[in-house]
Amino acid sequence: MIRPAAKRTAAIRTAAIVLLAVFYGVAGYFHLATPPPFLTITPVWVPWPEAVVLWTGIAELLGAAGLIQPWSKKLRRAAGIGLALYALCVWPANMNHFAMDMAREDGGAGLAYHIPRMIAQPLIIWLSLWASGATDWPFRPRKV
């Protein structure tokens, strides 16, 4: 018998998978369809920025597909780990965007945009891991 808490957790996890898959699918599409905004925020030390933006878009699309597919829990976990690592790797571009905007006279998108974005990054990393089943932390079942 499945406990109500376990059903609720499974439903929330499924919703998180769908949310992440849509988020990464849309982001992947835009990386491929309109790379200039992503190239603008790519740090200067990143080699071959055009190729990096292209491959990040492909990684997002593949990760989204891996999360949403219903056949393999191993593939879903691998997609979640891959997307978590991806989010960690693109964090420097987000920080670069923040710094570039703050250096502009008009402040760019401003703190109201960038502060939540910086806070969201570790949450997105964790959510990718939790939704995919790569971790249950901090919602592990209590041992009785």
PDB file of C-alpha atoms in Angstrom:
ATOM      1  CA  MET A   1       0.000   0.000   0.000  1.00  0.00           C
ATOM      2  CA  ILE A   2       1.379   3.387  -1.022  1.00  0.00           C
ATOM      3  CA  ARG A   3       1.186   5.987   1.747  1.00  0.00           C
ATOM      4  CA  PRO A   4      -0.539   9.301   0.955  1.00  0.00           C
ATOM      5  CA  ALA A   5       2.729  11.185   1.581  1.00  0.00           C
ATOM      6  CA  ALA A   6       4.499   8.990  -0.977  1.00  0.00           C
ATOM      7  CA  LYS A   7       1.746   9.641  -3.536  1.00  0.00           C
ATOM      8  CA  ARG A   8       1.981  13.368  -2.906  1.00  0.00           C
ATOM      9  CA  THR A   9       5.764  13.294  -3.277  1.00  0.00           C
ATOM     10  CA  ALA A  10       5.469  11.320  -6.530  1.00  0.00           C
ATOM     11  CA  ALA A  11       2.954  13.843  -7.907  1.00  0.00           C
ATOM     12  CA  ILE A  12       5.180  16.784  -6.969  1.00  0.00           C
ATOM     13  CA  ARG A  13       8.199  15.042  -8.494  1.00  0.00           C
ATOM     14  CA  THR A  14       6.266  14.443 -11.726  1.00  0.00           C
ATOM     15  CA  ALA A  15       5.208  18.098 -11.839  1.00  0.00           C
ATOM     16  CA  ALA A  16       8.837  19.150 -11.277  1.00  0.00           C
ATOM     17  CA  ILE A  17       9.975  16.878 -14.120  1.00  0.00           C
ATOM     18  CA  VAL A  18       7.438  18.444 -16.481  1.00  0.00           C
ATOM     19  CA  LEU A  19       8.357  21.969 -15.344  1.00  0.00           C
ATOM     20  CA  LEU A  20      12.091  21.343 -15.800  1.00  0.00           C
ATOM     21  CA  ALA A  21      11.578  19.625 -19.159  1.00  0.00           C
ATOM     22  CA  VAL A  22       9.564  22.591 -20.455  1.00  0.00           C
ATOM     23  CA  PHE A  23      12.049  25.103 -19.014  1.00  0.00           C
ATOM     24  CA  TYR A  24      15.083  23.336 -20.495  1.00  0.00           C
ATOM     25  CA  GLY A  25      13.300  22.544 -23.767  1.00  0.00           C
ATOM     26  CA  VAL A  26      12.411  26.209 -24.313  1.00  0.00           C
ATOM     27  CA  ALA A  27      15.888  27.362 -23.264  1.00  0.00           C
ATOM     28  CA  GLY A  28      17.485  24.811 -25.590  1.00  0.00           C
ATOM     29  CA  TYR A  29      15.340  25.976 -28.470  1.00  0.00           C
ATOM     30  CA  PHE A  30      16.342  29.605 -27.905  1.00  0.00           C
ATOM     31  CA  HIS A  31      20.031  28.696 -27.616  1.00  0.00           C
ATOM     32  CA  LEU A  32      19.794  27.176 -31.105  1.00  0.00           C
ATOM     33  CA  ALA A  33      17.331  29.609 -32.701  1.00  0.00           C
ATOM     34  CA  THR A  34      18.686  32.907 -31.357  1.00  0.00           C
ATOM     35  CA  PRO A  35      22.253  32.524 -30.064  1.00  0.00           C
ATOM     36  CA  PRO A  36      23.272  36.255 -29.982  1.00  0.00           C
ATOM     37  CA  PRO A  37      21.839  37.008 -26.500  1.00  0.00           C
ATOM     38  CA  PHE A  38      23.673  33.977 -25.096  1.00  0.00           C
ATOM     39  CA  LEU A  39      26.880  34.909 -26.882  1.00  0.00           C
ATOM     40  CA  THR A  40      26.653  38.378 -25.333  1.00  0.00           C
ATOM     41  CA  ILE A  41      26.723  37.006 -21.774  1.00  0.00           C
ATOM     42  CA  THR A  42      29.334  34.308 -22.420  1.00  0.00           C
ATOM     43  CA  PRO A  43      32.499  35.159 -20.463  1.00  0.00           C
ATOM     44  CA  VAL A  44      35.461  36.173 -22.658  1.00  0.00           C
ATOM     45  CA  TRP A  45      37.583  33.313 -21.307  1.00  0.00           C
ATOM     46  CA  VAL A  46      35.210  30.678 -22.777  1.00  0.00           C
ATOM     47  CA  PRO A  47      36.826  29.203 -25.910  1.00  0.00           C
ATOM     48  CA  TRP A  48      34.731  28.876 -29.093  1.00  0.00           C
ATOM     49  CA  PRO A  49      31.651  30.654 -27.684  1.00  0.00           C
ATOM     50  CA  GLU A  50      29.489  29.917 -30.749  1.00  0.00           C
ATOM     51  CA  ALA A  51      30.121  26.188 -30.396  1.00  0.00           C
ATOM     52  CA  VAL A  52      29.573  26.355 -26.633  1.00  0.00           C
ATOM     53  CA  VAL A  53      26.195  28.072 -27.064  1.00  0.00           C
ATOM     54  CA  LEU A  54      25.210  25.538 -29.744  1.00  0.00           C
ATOM     55  CA  TRP A  55      26.178  22.563 -27.578  1.00  0.00           C
ATOM     56  CA  THR A  56      24.536  24.012 -24.480  1.00  0.00           C
ATOM     57  CA  GLY A  57      21.291  24.230 -26.445  1.00  0.00           C
ATOM     58  CA  ILE A  58      21.672  20.626 -27.545  1.00  0.00           C
ATOM     59  CA  ALA A  59      22.468  19.585 -23.956  1.00  0.00           C
ATOM     60  CA  GLU A  60      19.324  21.330 -22.706  1.00  0.00           C
ATOM     61  CA  LEU A  61      17.139  19.622 -25.317  1.00  0.00           C
ATOM     62  CA  LEU A  62      18.638  16.201 -24.644  1.00  0.00           C
ATOM     63  CA  GLY A  63      18.343  16.710 -20.892  1.00  0.00           C
ATOM     64  CA  ALA A  64      14.703  17.721 -21.223  1.00  0.00           C
ATOM     65  CA  ALA A  65      13.985  14.657 -23.370  1.00  0.00           C
ATOM     66  CA  GLY A  66      15.807  12.413 -20.896  1.00  0.00           C
ATOM     67  CA  LEU A  67      13.793  13.770 -17.980  1.00  0.00           C
ATOM     68  CA  ILE A  68      10.411  13.425 -19.631  1.00  0.00           C
ATOM     69  CA  GLN A  69      10.852   9.990 -21.196  1.00  0.00           C
ATOM     70  CA  PRO A  70       8.822   7.309 -19.347  1.00  0.00           C
ATOM     71  CA  TRP A  71      10.869   4.174 -20.089  1.00  0.00           C
ATOM     72  CA  SER A  72      14.045   4.312 -18.050  1.00  0.00           C
ATOM     73  CA  LYS A  73      14.642   5.531 -14.507  1.00  0.00           C
ATOM     74  CA  LYS A  74      18.386   5.260 -15.122  1.00  0.00           C
ATOM     75  CA  LEU A  75      18.139   7.575 -18.135  1.00  0.00           C
ATOM     76  CA  ARG A  76      15.979  10.011 -16.147  1.00  0.00           C
ATOM     77  CA  ARG A  77      18.556  10.058 -13.331  1.00  0.00           C
ATOM     78  CA  ALA A  78      21.384  10.544 -15.836  1.00  0.00           C
ATOM     79  CA  ALA A  79      19.466  13.438 -17.429  1.00  0.00           C
ATOM     80  CA  GLY A  80      18.924  15.017 -14.009  1.00  0.00           C
ATOM     81  CA  ILE A  81      22.603  14.714 -13.121  1.00  0.00           C
ATOM     82  CA  GLY A  82      23.560  16.087 -16.537  1.00  0.00           C
ATOM     83  CA  LEU A  83      21.219  19.062 -16.197  1.00  0.00           C
ATOM     84  CA  ALA A  84      22.471  19.765 -12.670  1.00  0.00           C
ATOM     85  CA  LEU A  85      26.053  19.772 -13.954  1.00  0.00           C
ATOM     86  CA  TYR A  86      24.978  21.905 -16.897  1.00  0.00           C
ATOM     87  CA  ALA A  87      23.367  24.481 -14.560  1.00  0.00           C
ATOM     88  CA  LEU A  88      26.558  24.544 -12.516  1.00  0.00           C
ATOM     89  CA  CYS A  89      28.693  25.051 -15.634  1.00  0.00           C
ATOM     90  CA  VAL A  90      26.607  27.941 -17.006  1.00  0.00           C
ATOM     91  CA  TRP A  91      26.568  29.769 -13.682  1.00  0.00           C
ATOM     92  CA  PRO A  92      29.635  31.825 -14.722  1.00  0.00           C
ATOM     93  CA  ALA A  93      27.669  33.157 -17.720  1.00  0.00           C
ATOM     94  CA  ASN A  94      24.855  34.190 -15.381  1.00  0.00           C
ATOM     95  CA  MET A  95      27.356  35.900 -13.071  1.00  0.00           C
ATOM     96  CA  ASN A  96      28.946  37.591 -16.094  1.00  0.00           C
ATOM     97  CA  HIS A  97      25.527  38.829 -17.207  1.00  0.00           C
ATOM     98  CA  PHE A  98      24.930  40.191 -13.689  1.00  0.00           C
ATOM     99  CA  ALA A  99      28.288  42.019 -13.684  1.00  0.00           C
ATOM    100  CA  MET A 100      27.782  43.388 -17.210  1.00  0.00           C
ATOM    101  CA  ASP A 101      24.330  44.714 -16.343  1.00  0.00           C
ATOM    102  CA  MET A 102      25.479  46.308 -13.095  1.00  0.00           C
ATOM    103  CA  ALA A 103      28.283  48.082 -15.000  1.00  0.00           C
ATOM    104  CA  ARG A 104      25.791  49.663 -17.412  1.00  0.00           C
ATOM    105  CA  GLU A 105      24.650  53.196 -16.695  1.00  0.00           C
ATOM    106  CA  ASP A 106      21.002  52.125 -16.712  1.00  0.00           C
ATOM    107  CA  GLY A 107      21.710  49.020 -14.578  1.00  0.00           C
ATOM    108  CA  GLY A 108      20.447  46.630 -17.260  1.00  0.00           C
ATOM    109  CA  ALA A 109      17.863  44.205 -15.952  1.00  0.00           C
ATOM    110  CA  GLY A 110      18.642  45.338 -12.403  1.00  0.00           C
ATOM    111  CA  LEU A 111      18.980  43.651  -9.043  1.00  0.00           C
ATOM    112  CA  ALA A 112      15.321  42.598  -8.995  1.00  0.00           C
ATOM    113  CA  TYR A 113      16.144  40.272 -11.902  1.00  0.00           C
ATOM    114  CA  HIS A 114      19.687  39.184 -11.095  1.00  0.00           C
ATOM    115  CA  ILE A 115      19.476  38.464  -7.352  1.00  0.00           C
ATOM    116  CA  PRO A 116      16.585  35.965  -7.709  1.00  0.00           C
ATOM    117  CA  ARG A 117      18.371  34.440 -10.705  1.00  0.00           C
ATOM    118  CA  MET A 118      21.530  33.888  -8.638  1.00  0.00           C
ATOM    119  CA  ILE A 119      19.483  32.392  -5.796  1.00  0.00           C
ATOM    120  CA  ALA A 120      17.550  30.193  -8.231  1.00  0.00           C
ATOM    121  CA  GLN A 121      20.657  28.558  -9.705  1.00  0.00           C
ATOM    122  CA  PRO A 122      21.411  26.221  -6.755  1.00  0.00           C
ATOM    123  CA  LEU A 123      17.682  25.485  -6.476  1.00  0.00           C
ATOM    124  CA  ILE A 124      17.569  24.495 -10.154  1.00  0.00           C
ATOM    125  CA  ILE A 125      20.600  22.269  -9.607  1.00  0.00           C
ATOM    126  CA  TRP A 126      18.940  20.583  -6.636  1.00  0.00           C
ATOM    127  CA  LEU A 127      15.546  20.328  -8.393  1.00  0.00           C
ATOM    128  CA  SER A 128      17.154  18.601 -11.381  1.00  0.00           C
ATOM    129  CA  LEU A 129      18.669  16.022  -9.048  1.00  0.00           C
ATOM    130  CA  TRP A 130      15.569  15.554  -6.891  1.00  0.00           C
ATOM    131  CA  ALA A 131      12.976  15.478  -9.689  1.00  0.00           C
ATOM    132  CA  SER A 132      14.997  12.913 -11.635  1.00  0.00           C
ATOM    133  CA  GLY A 133      15.364  10.659  -8.605  1.00  0.00           C
ATOM    134  CA  ALA A 134      19.127  11.123  -8.376  1.00  0.00           C
ATOM    135  CA  THR A 135      18.602  12.229  -4.757  1.00  0.00           C
ATOM    136  CA  ASP A 136      15.774  12.137  -2.243  1.00  0.00           C
ATOM    137  CA  TRP A 137      17.362  14.763  -0.014  1.00  0.00           C
ATOM    138  CA  PRO A 138      15.865  16.291   2.078  1.00  0.00           C
ATOM    139  CA  PHE A 139      12.670  14.271   1.726  1.00  0.00           C
ATOM    140  CA  ARG A 140      13.964  10.809   2.585  1.00  0.00           C
ATOM    141  CA  PRO A 141      11.406   8.591   4.283  1.00  0.00           C
ATOM    142  CA  ARG A 142      11.844   8.504   8.037  1.00  0.00           C
ATOM    143  CA  LYS A 143      13.159   5.277   9.471  1.00  0.00           C
ATOM    144  CA  VAL A 144      10.923   3.875  12.146  1.00  0.00           C
TER     145      VAL A 144
END
